[in-house]
Short mmCIF file of C-alpha atoms and ligand atoms in Angstrom, two decimals:
data_model
loop_
_atom_site.label_atom_id
_atom_site.label_comp_id
_atom_site.label_asym_id
_atom_site.label_seq_id
_atom_site.Cartn_x
_atom_site.Cartn_y
_atom_site.Cartn_z
CA MET A 4 10.04 -56.17 12.17
CA ALA A 5 10.47 -59.59 13.68
CA GLY A 6 8.09 -58.23 16.14
CA THR A 7 5.23 -58.66 13.48
CA PHE A 8 5.53 -62.46 13.88
CA GLU A 9 3.07 -63.28 16.48
CA THR A 10 1.01 -66.09 15.26
CA VAL A 11 2.63 -68.60 13.33
CA GLY A 12 0.92 -71.74 11.67
CA VAL A 13 3.33 -74.93 11.54
CA VAL A 14 1.95 -77.31 8.76
CA GLY A 15 3.31 -81.08 9.17
CA LEU A 16 3.67 -82.04 12.91
CA GLY A 17 6.39 -85.19 12.17
CA THR A 18 9.76 -84.94 14.09
CA MET A 19 10.61 -81.61 12.51
CA GLY A 20 7.42 -79.96 12.53
CA ALA A 21 6.62 -80.87 16.01
CA GLY A 22 10.17 -79.54 16.99
CA ILE A 23 9.64 -76.47 14.96
CA ALA A 24 6.34 -75.65 16.89
CA GLU A 25 8.13 -76.34 20.03
CA VAL A 26 10.64 -73.92 19.51
CA PHE A 27 8.21 -70.95 18.23
CA ALA A 28 5.92 -71.98 21.62
CA ARG A 29 9.16 -71.48 23.92
CA ALA A 30 9.80 -68.17 22.39
CA GLY A 31 6.44 -67.10 23.44
CA LEU A 32 4.79 -67.04 19.92
CA THR A 33 1.05 -68.45 19.35
CA VAL A 34 1.45 -71.75 17.25
CA ILE A 35 -1.39 -73.27 15.22
CA GLY A 36 -0.46 -76.85 14.21
CA VAL A 37 -2.19 -78.33 11.50
CA GLU A 38 -1.62 -81.88 10.09
CA ALA A 39 -3.58 -83.77 7.46
CA ASP A 40 -5.93 -85.97 9.59
CA PRO A 41 -6.65 -86.58 13.47
CA ALA A 42 -4.49 -89.59 13.78
CA ALA A 43 -1.17 -87.46 12.25
CA LEU A 44 -2.71 -84.72 14.54
CA GLU A 45 -2.41 -87.08 17.57
CA ARG A 46 1.03 -88.28 16.76
CA GLY A 47 2.34 -84.37 16.55
CA ARG A 48 0.79 -83.73 19.92
CA GLY A 49 2.56 -86.63 21.29
CA HIS A 50 5.82 -85.32 20.06
CA LEU A 51 5.58 -82.22 21.69
CA GLU A 52 4.14 -83.65 24.93
CA GLY A 53 7.16 -86.18 24.92
CA SER A 54 9.64 -83.56 24.32
CA THR A 55 8.42 -80.98 26.59
CA GLY A 56 7.89 -83.86 29.32
CA ARG A 57 11.61 -84.74 28.72
CA ALA A 58 12.75 -81.56 29.62
CA LEU A 59 10.48 -81.36 32.61
CA ALA A 60 11.81 -84.62 34.01
CA ARG A 61 15.35 -83.51 33.43
CA GLY A 62 14.05 -80.54 35.51
CA LYS A 63 15.16 -78.04 32.59
CA LEU A 64 11.31 -76.83 32.69
CA THR A 65 8.74 -76.45 35.34
CA GLU A 66 5.20 -77.65 35.33
CA ALA A 67 4.04 -74.37 35.00
CA GLU A 68 6.34 -73.46 32.02
CA ARG A 69 5.40 -76.48 30.20
CA ALA A 70 1.81 -76.08 30.43
CA GLU A 71 2.30 -72.39 29.30
CA ILE A 72 4.33 -73.69 26.18
CA LEU A 73 1.74 -76.32 25.48
CA GLY A 74 -0.78 -73.83 26.20
CA ARG A 75 0.49 -71.55 23.04
CA VAL A 76 0.06 -74.14 20.70
CA SER A 77 -3.64 -75.24 18.94
CA PHE A 78 -3.95 -78.44 16.82
CA THR A 79 -6.45 -78.25 13.79
CA THR A 80 -6.90 -80.35 10.58
CA SER A 81 -8.06 -77.34 8.98
CA LEU A 82 -5.82 -75.10 6.84
CA GLU A 83 -8.55 -72.54 6.84
CA ASP A 84 -7.57 -71.78 10.57
CA LEU A 85 -4.18 -70.15 9.23
CA ALA A 86 -6.30 -67.26 7.94
CA ASP A 87 -4.83 -64.89 10.37
CA ALA A 88 -1.17 -66.14 10.72
CA ASP A 89 1.67 -64.05 10.48
CA LEU A 90 3.89 -66.64 9.21
CA VAL A 91 3.38 -70.28 8.22
CA ILE A 92 6.24 -72.83 7.99
CA GLU A 93 5.81 -75.83 6.07
CA ALA A 94 7.45 -79.32 7.16
CA ILE A 95 5.83 -82.04 5.38
CA PRO A 96 7.59 -84.80 3.55
CA GLU A 97 10.14 -83.82 0.79
CA VAL A 98 8.18 -84.08 -2.16
CA MET A 99 7.79 -81.06 -4.55
CA ASP A 100 4.14 -82.04 -5.85
CA TYR A 101 3.10 -81.98 -2.24
CA LYS A 102 4.49 -79.01 -1.36
CA ARG A 103 3.72 -77.06 -4.53
CA ALA A 104 0.11 -78.16 -3.51
CA LEU A 105 0.11 -76.92 -0.16
CA PHE A 106 1.66 -73.54 -0.91
CA THR A 107 -1.02 -73.18 -3.64
CA ASP A 108 -3.65 -73.61 -0.89
CA LEU A 109 -1.75 -71.63 1.74
CA ASP A 110 -1.62 -68.61 -0.76
CA ARG A 111 -5.17 -68.70 -1.32
CA VAL A 112 -6.04 -69.16 2.64
CA CYS A 113 -3.48 -66.84 4.48
CA LYS A 114 -3.56 -63.13 4.54
CA PRO A 115 -1.69 -61.38 1.85
CA SER A 116 0.75 -59.79 4.46
CA ALA A 117 1.61 -63.39 5.85
CA VAL A 118 5.13 -64.85 5.37
CA LEU A 119 4.95 -68.25 3.95
CA ALA A 120 8.19 -70.31 4.85
CA THR A 121 9.35 -73.70 3.91
CA ASN A 122 11.54 -75.99 5.59
CA THR A 123 12.65 -78.13 3.19
CA SER A 124 15.74 -79.72 3.28
CA SER A 125 16.96 -79.41 -0.43
CA LEU A 126 14.05 -78.60 -2.65
CA SER A 127 14.28 -75.48 -4.79
CA VAL A 128 12.60 -72.63 -2.85
CA THR A 129 11.94 -70.56 -5.82
CA ALA A 130 10.01 -73.46 -7.63
CA ILE A 131 7.63 -73.44 -4.36
CA ALA A 132 7.47 -69.64 -4.16
CA ALA A 133 6.34 -69.89 -8.14
CA THR A 134 3.17 -71.64 -6.98
CA THR A 135 2.12 -68.77 -5.12
CA THR A 136 0.83 -65.20 -6.16
CA ARG A 137 3.32 -63.79 -3.75
CA PRO A 138 6.73 -64.96 -4.31
CA GLY A 139 8.13 -61.85 -2.74
CA ARG A 140 6.94 -63.29 0.60
CA VAL A 141 8.28 -66.93 0.37
CA ILE A 142 11.30 -67.91 1.87
CA GLY A 143 13.21 -70.95 3.10
CA MET A 144 13.67 -71.40 6.88
CA HIS A 145 15.47 -74.37 7.34
CA PHE A 146 15.76 -76.05 10.86
CA PHE A 147 17.94 -78.87 11.96
CA ASN A 148 16.84 -82.30 13.78
CA PRO A 149 16.41 -82.05 16.95
CA ALA A 150 14.88 -78.66 16.21
CA PRO A 151 14.51 -77.72 19.97
CA VAL A 152 18.26 -78.33 20.32
CA MET A 153 20.26 -77.12 17.31
CA LYS A 154 21.11 -73.69 16.99
CA LEU A 155 21.23 -73.16 13.60
CA VAL A 156 18.50 -71.67 11.18
CA GLU A 157 19.42 -71.76 7.53
CA VAL A 158 17.40 -68.52 6.06
CA VAL A 159 16.77 -69.64 1.95
CA ARG A 160 16.03 -66.48 0.05
CA THR A 161 15.35 -66.69 -3.79
CA VAL A 162 15.93 -64.11 -6.45
CA THR A 163 11.93 -63.27 -5.90
CA THR A 164 12.26 -62.75 -1.97
CA ASP A 165 11.11 -59.20 -0.96
CA ASP A 166 14.10 -57.02 -0.09
CA GLY A 167 14.59 -56.95 3.66
CA LEU A 168 12.34 -60.29 4.32
CA ALA A 169 15.42 -62.32 4.70
CA GLY A 170 16.57 -59.91 7.43
CA GLU A 171 13.28 -59.91 9.29
CA VAL A 172 13.50 -63.65 9.25
CA ALA A 173 16.66 -63.80 10.37
CA ASP A 174 15.73 -61.57 13.34
CA LEU A 175 12.95 -63.83 14.02
CA ALA A 176 15.46 -66.73 14.15
CA ARG A 177 17.34 -64.73 16.71
CA ARG A 178 14.38 -64.57 18.61
CA LEU A 179 13.84 -68.05 18.76
CA GLY A 180 17.32 -68.20 20.01
CA LYS A 181 18.78 -69.78 16.80
CA THR A 182 21.58 -68.34 14.92
CA PRO A 183 20.77 -67.31 11.25
CA VAL A 184 22.60 -68.06 8.30
CA THR A 185 21.34 -66.28 5.28
CA VAL A 186 22.17 -68.13 1.71
CA GLY A 187 20.53 -68.41 -1.83
CA ASP A 188 18.85 -70.95 -3.44
CA ARG A 189 20.91 -74.03 -4.04
CA ALA A 190 20.05 -77.64 -3.62
CA GLY A 191 21.02 -78.64 -0.01
CA PHE A 192 21.74 -74.93 0.92
CA VAL A 193 24.92 -74.83 3.19
CA VAL A 194 24.62 -77.83 5.11
CA ASN A 195 22.77 -80.39 3.90
CA ARG A 196 25.11 -79.94 0.68
CA LEU A 197 28.28 -80.90 2.73
CA LEU A 198 26.34 -83.29 5.41
CA LEU A 199 24.61 -85.42 3.05
CA ALA A 200 27.32 -86.11 0.76
CA TYR A 201 29.35 -87.14 3.63
CA LEU A 202 26.72 -89.45 4.99
CA ASN A 203 25.94 -90.94 1.45
CA HIS A 204 29.90 -91.36 1.00
CA ALA A 205 29.90 -93.25 4.39
CA ALA A 206 27.07 -95.61 3.08
CA ALA A 207 28.73 -96.04 -0.26
CA LEU A 208 32.05 -97.23 1.57
CA LEU A 209 30.02 -99.31 3.98
CA GLU A 210 28.72 -101.26 1.08
CA ASN A 211 32.07 -101.36 -0.68
CA GLY A 212 33.18 -103.42 2.74
CA LEU A 213 35.86 -100.86 3.62
CA ALA A 214 34.78 -101.35 7.33
CA GLY A 215 31.69 -102.25 9.38
CA ARG A 216 28.66 -99.98 10.44
CA ASP A 217 29.66 -99.81 14.10
CA ASP A 218 33.22 -99.24 13.05
CA ILE A 219 32.77 -96.59 10.96
CA ASP A 220 30.61 -94.61 13.35
CA ALA A 221 32.79 -95.15 15.84
CA ALA A 222 35.88 -94.09 13.91
CA MET A 223 33.78 -90.93 13.08
CA LYS A 224 32.43 -90.07 16.63
CA LEU A 225 35.66 -90.86 18.61
CA GLY A 226 38.25 -90.12 16.14
CA ALA A 227 36.73 -86.93 14.05
CA GLY A 228 34.77 -85.45 17.28
CA PHE A 229 31.49 -85.61 15.70
CA PRO A 230 28.30 -86.05 18.08
CA MET A 231 27.20 -88.93 15.96
CA GLY A 232 28.59 -91.63 13.66
CA PRO A 233 27.09 -91.31 10.11
CA PHE A 234 24.62 -94.41 10.49
CA ALA A 235 23.49 -93.25 13.74
CA LEU A 236 22.65 -89.81 12.36
CA LEU A 237 21.12 -91.21 9.08
CA ASP A 238 18.80 -93.19 11.08
CA LEU A 239 18.11 -89.76 13.27
CA ILE A 240 17.67 -87.80 10.06
CA GLY A 241 15.23 -90.27 8.31
CA LEU A 242 16.74 -92.89 5.54
CA ASP A 243 13.88 -91.63 3.26
CA THR A 244 14.70 -87.97 3.69
CA SER A 245 18.24 -88.70 3.19
CA TYR A 246 17.47 -90.87 0.08
CA GLU A 247 15.36 -87.70 -1.20
CA ILE A 248 17.85 -85.08 -0.35
CA CYS A 249 20.43 -87.16 -2.33
CA GLU A 250 18.17 -87.45 -5.07
CA VAL A 251 18.16 -83.74 -5.16
CA LEU A 252 21.71 -82.77 -4.66
CA PHE A 253 22.24 -85.33 -7.88
CA ARG A 254 20.11 -83.89 -10.07
CA GLU A 255 21.49 -80.32 -9.50
CA THR A 256 25.28 -81.37 -9.46
CA ARG A 257 25.53 -84.85 -11.58
CA ASP A 258 28.27 -85.66 -8.71
CA ARG A 259 28.42 -89.42 -8.40
CA ARG A 260 28.98 -88.81 -4.90
CA HIS A 261 25.44 -87.42 -4.51
CA ALA A 262 23.57 -90.32 -6.02
CA PRO A 263 22.19 -91.97 -3.34
CA ALA A 264 23.88 -95.26 -2.19
CA PRO A 265 21.81 -98.27 -3.18
CA ILE A 266 21.91 -99.73 0.49
CA LEU A 267 19.57 -96.36 1.37
CA ARG A 268 17.29 -97.57 -1.73
CA GLU A 269 17.19 -101.10 -0.28
CA LEU A 270 16.30 -100.02 3.19
CA VAL A 271 13.90 -97.23 2.21
CA THR A 272 12.02 -99.83 0.07
CA ALA A 273 12.20 -102.35 3.05
CA GLY A 274 10.35 -99.73 5.30
CA ARG A 275 13.57 -99.32 7.31
CA LEU A 276 13.43 -95.32 7.68
CA GLY A 277 15.50 -94.94 10.78
CA ARG A 278 14.64 -93.80 14.02
CA LYS A 279 10.94 -92.87 12.93
CA SER A 280 10.21 -96.61 11.85
CA GLY A 281 12.32 -98.12 14.81
CA GLU A 282 14.94 -99.72 12.49
CA GLY A 283 17.28 -98.21 10.14
CA PHE A 284 21.00 -98.78 9.54
CA HIS A 285 20.31 -99.44 13.70
CA CYS A 286 17.52 -101.51 15.41
CA ALA A 287 16.07 -99.96 18.28
CA GLU A 288 16.39 -103.30 20.16
CA GLU A 289 19.81 -104.06 18.71
CA PRO A 290 22.12 -105.28 21.99
CA GLN A 291 25.40 -103.04 22.09
CA SER A 292 27.88 -105.26 20.92
CA PRO A 293 30.18 -105.92 23.77
CA SER A 294 33.60 -105.50 22.31
CA PRO A 295 35.58 -108.52 22.62
CA HIS A 296 38.74 -108.39 24.72
CA GLU A 297 41.46 -110.29 22.78
CA LYS A 298 44.61 -110.91 24.92
CA PRO A 299 47.30 -110.30 22.69
CA SER A 300 49.52 -113.37 22.25
CA ALA A 301 52.42 -111.57 20.75
CA ALA A 302 55.25 -111.05 22.55
CA SER A 303 57.47 -109.36 19.77
CA VAL A 304 56.12 -106.32 18.06
CA ALA A 305 58.13 -104.37 15.26
CA VAL A 306 56.77 -100.58 14.27
CA LEU A 307 57.63 -99.16 10.71
CA GLY A 308 56.83 -95.76 9.25
CA GLU A 309 56.61 -92.41 10.69
CA GLY A 310 56.72 -92.12 14.02
CA ALA A 311 57.81 -95.33 14.61
CA GLU A 312 60.29 -94.70 17.36
CA GLU A 313 57.78 -93.11 19.73
CA PHE A 314 55.06 -95.70 19.36
CA SER A 315 57.59 -98.18 19.91
CA ALA A 316 58.50 -96.42 23.32
CA ARG A 317 55.05 -96.74 24.18
CA LEU A 318 54.51 -100.33 23.59
CA SER A 319 57.50 -101.04 25.56
CA GLY A 320 56.21 -99.19 28.26
CA ALA A 321 53.11 -101.26 28.04
CA GLY A 322 55.46 -104.56 28.32
CA PHE A 323 55.88 -105.19 24.65
CA LYS A 324 58.79 -106.68 23.08
CA ILE A 325 60.08 -104.44 20.18
CA VAL A 326 62.38 -106.29 17.56
CA ASP A 327 63.04 -106.15 13.82
CA PRO A 328 60.05 -106.82 11.22
CA GLU A 329 61.89 -109.99 10.24
CA GLY A 330 61.60 -111.60 13.52
CA ALA A 331 58.20 -109.88 14.72
CA GLU A 332 54.95 -111.66 15.66
CA LEU A 333 53.09 -108.51 14.39
CA VAL A 334 54.34 -105.60 12.23
CA LEU A 335 52.61 -102.47 12.41
CA ALA A 336 52.95 -100.00 9.74
CA LEU A 337 52.34 -96.69 10.89
CA SER A 338 50.62 -95.19 7.57
CA HIS A 339 47.42 -94.43 6.15
CA THR A 340 48.34 -95.07 2.65
CA PRO A 341 48.08 -98.56 1.09
CA VAL A 342 50.50 -100.88 3.35
CA VAL A 343 50.63 -103.68 1.12
CA GLU A 344 53.59 -102.51 -0.50
CA ARG A 345 55.40 -102.79 2.85
CA ALA A 346 54.04 -106.34 3.52
CA VAL A 347 54.89 -107.72 0.26
CA ARG A 348 58.80 -106.71 1.32
CA LEU A 349 58.59 -108.89 4.39
CA PRO A 350 59.37 -112.55 4.91
CA HIS A 351 55.96 -112.80 6.71
CA PRO A 352 53.48 -110.56 5.10
CA ASP A 353 50.66 -111.82 7.12
CA ARG A 354 51.85 -110.74 10.09
CA LEU A 355 51.70 -106.86 9.21
CA VAL A 356 48.80 -104.45 9.25
CA GLY A 357 48.31 -100.73 8.78
CA LEU A 358 48.04 -98.28 11.84
CA HIS A 359 46.79 -94.99 11.89
CA LEU A 360 46.25 -93.28 14.84
CA VAL A 361 43.33 -90.64 15.14
CA GLY A 362 43.53 -88.23 17.90
CA ASP A 363 43.48 -89.93 21.27
CA GLN A 364 41.25 -92.60 21.10
CA VAL A 365 40.99 -94.61 17.85
CA ALA A 366 43.36 -96.41 15.95
CA GLU A 367 42.53 -97.56 12.58
CA VAL A 368 43.67 -100.97 11.80
CA ALA A 369 44.01 -101.91 8.09
CA SER A 370 44.23 -105.45 7.11
CA THR A 371 45.68 -106.27 3.74
CA VAL A 372 44.81 -109.00 1.61
CA LEU A 373 47.87 -111.09 3.06
CA THR A 374 47.36 -110.31 6.69
CA SER A 375 46.12 -113.32 9.10
CA PRO A 376 42.69 -113.05 10.83
CA ASP A 377 44.84 -113.69 13.85
CA THR A 378 47.57 -110.96 13.36
CA ALA A 379 44.64 -108.44 12.87
CA ARG A 380 43.09 -109.84 16.37
CA VAL A 381 46.47 -109.56 17.95
CA ALA A 382 46.70 -105.92 16.92
CA HIS A 383 43.06 -105.07 18.16
CA GLY A 384 43.84 -106.45 21.50
CA LEU A 385 47.26 -104.62 21.75
CA LEU A 386 45.48 -101.42 20.63
CA ARG A 387 42.82 -101.79 23.45
CA ILE A 388 45.61 -102.15 26.16
CA LEU A 389 46.88 -98.91 24.95
CA GLY A 390 43.34 -97.33 25.45
CA ARG A 391 42.46 -96.94 22.17
CA THR A 392 39.49 -98.19 19.79
CA PRO A 393 40.59 -99.97 17.12
CA VAL A 394 38.72 -99.68 14.02
CA PRO A 395 39.40 -102.63 11.39
CA CYS A 396 39.27 -101.60 8.03
CA LYS A 397 40.47 -102.64 4.62
CA ASP A 398 43.97 -101.44 3.19
CA ARG A 399 42.61 -98.49 1.01
CA ALA A 400 43.86 -94.62 0.76
CA GLU A 401 43.39 -92.88 4.05
CA PHE A 402 41.68 -95.61 5.65
CA VAL A 403 38.59 -94.59 7.09
CA VAL A 404 38.31 -91.18 9.14
CA ASP A 405 40.28 -89.04 6.63
CA ALA A 406 38.67 -90.80 3.54
CA LEU A 407 35.44 -89.34 4.74
CA LEU A 408 36.87 -86.30 6.14
CA TYR A 409 38.87 -84.98 3.37
CA PRO A 410 36.36 -84.76 0.76
CA TYR A 411 34.05 -82.83 3.06
CA LEU A 412 36.59 -80.40 3.79
CA ASN A 413 37.28 -80.18 0.07
CA ASP A 414 33.34 -79.99 -0.90
CA ALA A 415 33.57 -76.66 1.95
CA VAL A 416 36.69 -75.20 -0.23
CA ARG A 417 34.61 -75.73 -3.57
CA MET A 418 31.45 -74.24 -2.12
CA TYR A 419 33.40 -71.29 -0.81
CA GLU A 420 35.09 -70.73 -4.03
CA SER A 421 31.68 -70.68 -5.80
CA GLY A 422 30.83 -67.67 -3.98
CA TYR A 423 27.75 -69.46 -2.31
CA ALA A 424 28.62 -68.82 1.32
CA SER A 425 31.45 -67.07 3.27
CA ILE A 426 34.14 -69.46 5.22
CA GLU A 427 32.47 -67.88 8.41
CA ASP A 428 29.12 -68.85 7.56
CA ILE A 429 29.86 -72.39 6.65
CA ASP A 430 31.95 -72.95 9.60
CA THR A 431 29.20 -71.35 11.68
CA ALA A 432 26.60 -73.62 9.85
CA MET A 433 28.31 -76.79 10.61
CA LYS A 434 28.88 -76.37 14.27
CA LEU A 435 25.56 -75.33 14.89
CA GLY A 436 23.57 -77.57 12.35
CA CYS A 437 25.51 -80.85 12.96
CA GLY A 438 27.22 -79.80 16.55
CA TYR A 439 30.62 -80.32 15.09
CA PRO A 440 33.17 -79.41 17.35
CA ALA A 441 34.92 -77.15 14.76
CA GLY A 442 33.72 -76.02 11.25
CA PRO A 443 35.40 -77.36 7.96
CA PHE A 444 37.88 -74.13 7.45
CA GLU A 445 39.01 -74.62 10.96
CA THR A 446 39.32 -78.25 10.49
CA LEU A 447 41.60 -77.72 7.41
CA ASP A 448 43.65 -75.19 9.46
CA ARG A 449 44.18 -77.65 12.08
CA LEU A 450 44.96 -80.49 10.01
CA GLY A 451 47.34 -78.24 7.71
CA LEU A 452 46.24 -77.48 4.21
CA GLU A 453 49.19 -79.46 2.51
CA THR A 454 48.27 -82.48 4.45
CA VAL A 455 44.41 -82.29 3.31
CA ARG A 456 45.71 -81.31 -0.22
CA ASP A 457 47.82 -84.65 -0.26
CA GLY A 458 45.24 -86.92 1.10
CA LEU A 459 42.58 -85.80 -1.26
CA ARG A 460 45.44 -86.55 -4.10
CA ALA A 461 45.84 -89.75 -2.74
CA LEU A 462 42.07 -90.74 -2.53
CA TYR A 463 41.77 -89.29 -6.09
CA ALA A 464 44.59 -91.74 -7.26
CA GLU A 465 42.95 -94.74 -5.37
CA TYR A 466 39.23 -94.25 -6.35
CA ARG A 467 39.43 -91.67 -9.64
CA GLU A 468 36.34 -90.10 -8.14
CA PRO A 469 36.41 -86.92 -9.73
CA SER A 470 35.27 -84.90 -7.17
CA PHE A 471 38.27 -85.89 -4.75
CA ALA A 472 40.49 -83.79 -6.66
CA PRO A 473 41.67 -81.14 -4.65
CA ALA A 474 40.08 -77.88 -4.87
CA PRO A 475 41.90 -75.70 -7.17
CA LEU A 476 42.03 -72.88 -4.24
CA LEU A 477 43.30 -75.74 -2.00
CA ASP A 478 46.10 -76.57 -4.21
CA GLN A 479 46.90 -72.87 -4.87
CA LEU A 480 47.03 -71.92 -1.27
CA VAL A 481 49.42 -74.98 -0.77
CA THR A 482 51.80 -73.72 -3.47
CA ALA A 483 51.58 -70.14 -2.26
CA GLY A 484 52.55 -71.36 0.97
CA VAL A 485 49.32 -69.74 2.56
CA ARG A 486 48.99 -71.43 6.15
CA SER A 487 45.22 -70.40 7.05
CA ILE A 488 42.41 -70.28 4.43
CA ARG A 489 40.66 -68.22 7.08
CA ASP A 490 43.14 -65.23 6.55
CA LEU A 491 41.20 -65.01 3.24
CA THR A 492 38.15 -63.65 5.29
CA PRO A 493 37.87 -60.11 3.84
N1 3HC B 29 14.15 -83.21 21.16
C1 3HC B 29 14.56 -82.42 22.14
N2 3HC B 29 15.46 -82.32 22.88
C2 3HC B 29 16.09 -83.22 22.88
C3 3HC B 29 15.91 -84.30 21.93
C4 3HC B 29 15.00 -84.15 21.04
N3 3HC B 29 14.55 -84.96 20.17
N4 3HC B 29 17.23 -85.18 21.73
C5 3HC B 29 18.02 -84.63 22.70
N5 3HC B 29 17.63 -83.43 23.36
C6 3HC B 29 18.17 -82.71 24.24
C7 3HC B 29 18.34 -83.38 25.68
O1 3HC B 29 17.18 -83.11 26.20
C8 3HC B 29 19.63 -82.65 26.07
O2 3HC B 29 19.27 -81.26 26.73
P1 3HC B 29 19.65 -80.82 28.11
O3 3HC B 29 21.33 -80.61 27.58
O4 3HC B 29 19.09 -79.45 27.98
O5 3HC B 29 19.63 -81.72 29.05
C9 3HC B 29 20.22 -82.65 24.95
O6 3HC B 29 19.68 -82.43 23.75
C10 3HC B 29 21.51 -83.59 24.79
O7 3HC B 29 20.67 -84.64 24.70
P2 3HC B 29 21.51 -86.19 25.17
O8 3HC B 29 22.13 -85.82 26.35
O9 3HC B 29 20.15 -87.08 25.31
O10 3HC B 29 22.18 -86.44 23.97
P3 3HC B 29 23.52 -86.18 23.30
O11 3HC B 29 24.49 -85.41 24.15
O12 3HC B 29 24.03 -87.34 22.90
O13 3HC B 29 22.94 -85.27 22.24
C11 3HC B 29 22.03 -84.91 19.90
C12 3HC B 29 22.04 -85.24 21.31
C13 3HC B 29 21.81 -83.23 20.41
C14 3HC B 29 21.31 -85.40 18.82
C15 3HC B 29 23.61 -84.69 19.49
O14 3HC B 29 24.12 -86.12 19.64
C16 3HC B 29 23.77 -84.25 18.30
O15 3HC B 29 24.13 -82.73 18.25
N6 3HC B 29 23.78 -84.87 16.99
C17 3HC B 29 23.84 -84.28 15.64
C18 3HC B 29 22.61 -84.12 15.06
C19 3HC B 29 22.62 -83.53 13.76
O16 3HC B 29 23.78 -83.30 13.09
N7 3HC B 29 21.43 -82.53 13.29
C20 3HC B 29 21.51 -82.46 12.12
C21 3HC B 29 20.90 -83.46 10.96
S1 3HC B 29 20.58 -82.85 9.58
C22 3HC B 29 19.23 -82.20 9.77
O17 3HC B 29 18.31 -81.95 10.38
C23 3HC B 29 18.75 -81.19 8.20
C24 3HC B 29 17.56 -81.99 7.67
O18 3HC B 29 17.31 -81.13 6.62
C25 3HC B 29 17.95 -83.47 7.34
#
């Protein structure tokens, strides 16, 4: 019964541990926070006071409520103080040796009925459980950053977990105001398996020079509707944690896309760990670069490709003169497949850019190797006049947003196809764990299975990355004329 969890220990009071302690205390449980030394303990206390202080300042908590929450949390540097805890959750760094050593100690100190939970992001819960004499009482309870805000808890059961324990822990998660998704023990579980592959892919595209950091962030935030761009999110998660998760994923899958992008290693080695160290992909003090407002000097524009008529009408409405491509000062090729093929057929290939409108706010602007810098600048200015954020990028298959989105959707299909999690659980996990407006299967349905399948084929043809090849299930559904993958839900 979830009611049997009244006293909870939280070991490790970094960002995640302190957030988890706050969640338990807010739900009325007694919390014992443990850190390795007094300085770390003070930092942990500071996290909790800061977070509840913010809630107070925003009028989300009264002074009395805040005092009550903080009053439920005691702080110690001694594991022995966990002797009477009903559940202990570990949130220490993602290093297996540290976790195994800790669980050996917890097993010795805690009462036999206590549940030992790990908040590991990706490490094997089974391997952690195996260090104890009570593997049946060991489980994964994976929260998401910021823990007080994100509604998901992944409950990870192993082959040795006692029958019924996952259900009890899921009930506890509900008591905390969270939504549990219960899964088996695979590297990265549901969310990190899908999320880190996408984040690492973004880092690899940045390294390849497809587009700039802020442009990729803007594209995914404004174009895909994600709450944060990939680099802002990597900084939030921590680059060291992200690196470790990718390592673990790669070790299990041997999928090159999981091998940490070299830029992650470099930043981590340089001590740039993200928000926790003040600098990561972004720096804390970095001024927001004001978007340059180039005034387009082009009087005459030509639009090519699917939807050219409609877009030309909008341009005319905004005062631009629409002409033939041969006479145009700027040629916009509405496409998100390589556009250089169109450029080479024009008398002035330097005047052509590829254009992909994403949602209502973003326009990806792809320069080919022949595009002149002036042409790109003019195109950016023109798009700003139309109220869109231009995302400059190279002329590569699917440009930026779809190049990142489609492999993520493909991964979700593969995950479902492997029998690891249901369509509903994967959608719920991504929405509640990452704040996405829709789950991957909802997004697939919205975009159209065939569009995504064809996009993946184009990506595969361009990059020859094996995991970009459409999942067999996706291919078959398109062939069978099935419109919605969610129709497969029993
Ligand atoms: N602690 C407590 N509360 C916080 C917080 C924090 N660190 N950060 C934000 N909040 C609260 C705010 O107080 C506010 O609460 P209110 O609505 O009650 O006033 C609410 O969250 C929204 O905050 P803001 O208005 O300041 O900012 P945003 O609207 O931009 O939201 C965000 C911030 C919630 C972080 C949002 O950008 C988001 O959902 N980002 C995605 C985060 C994500 O993907 N997390 C998962 C990462 S993966 C992971 O953690 C797994 C691990 O294993 C790696």
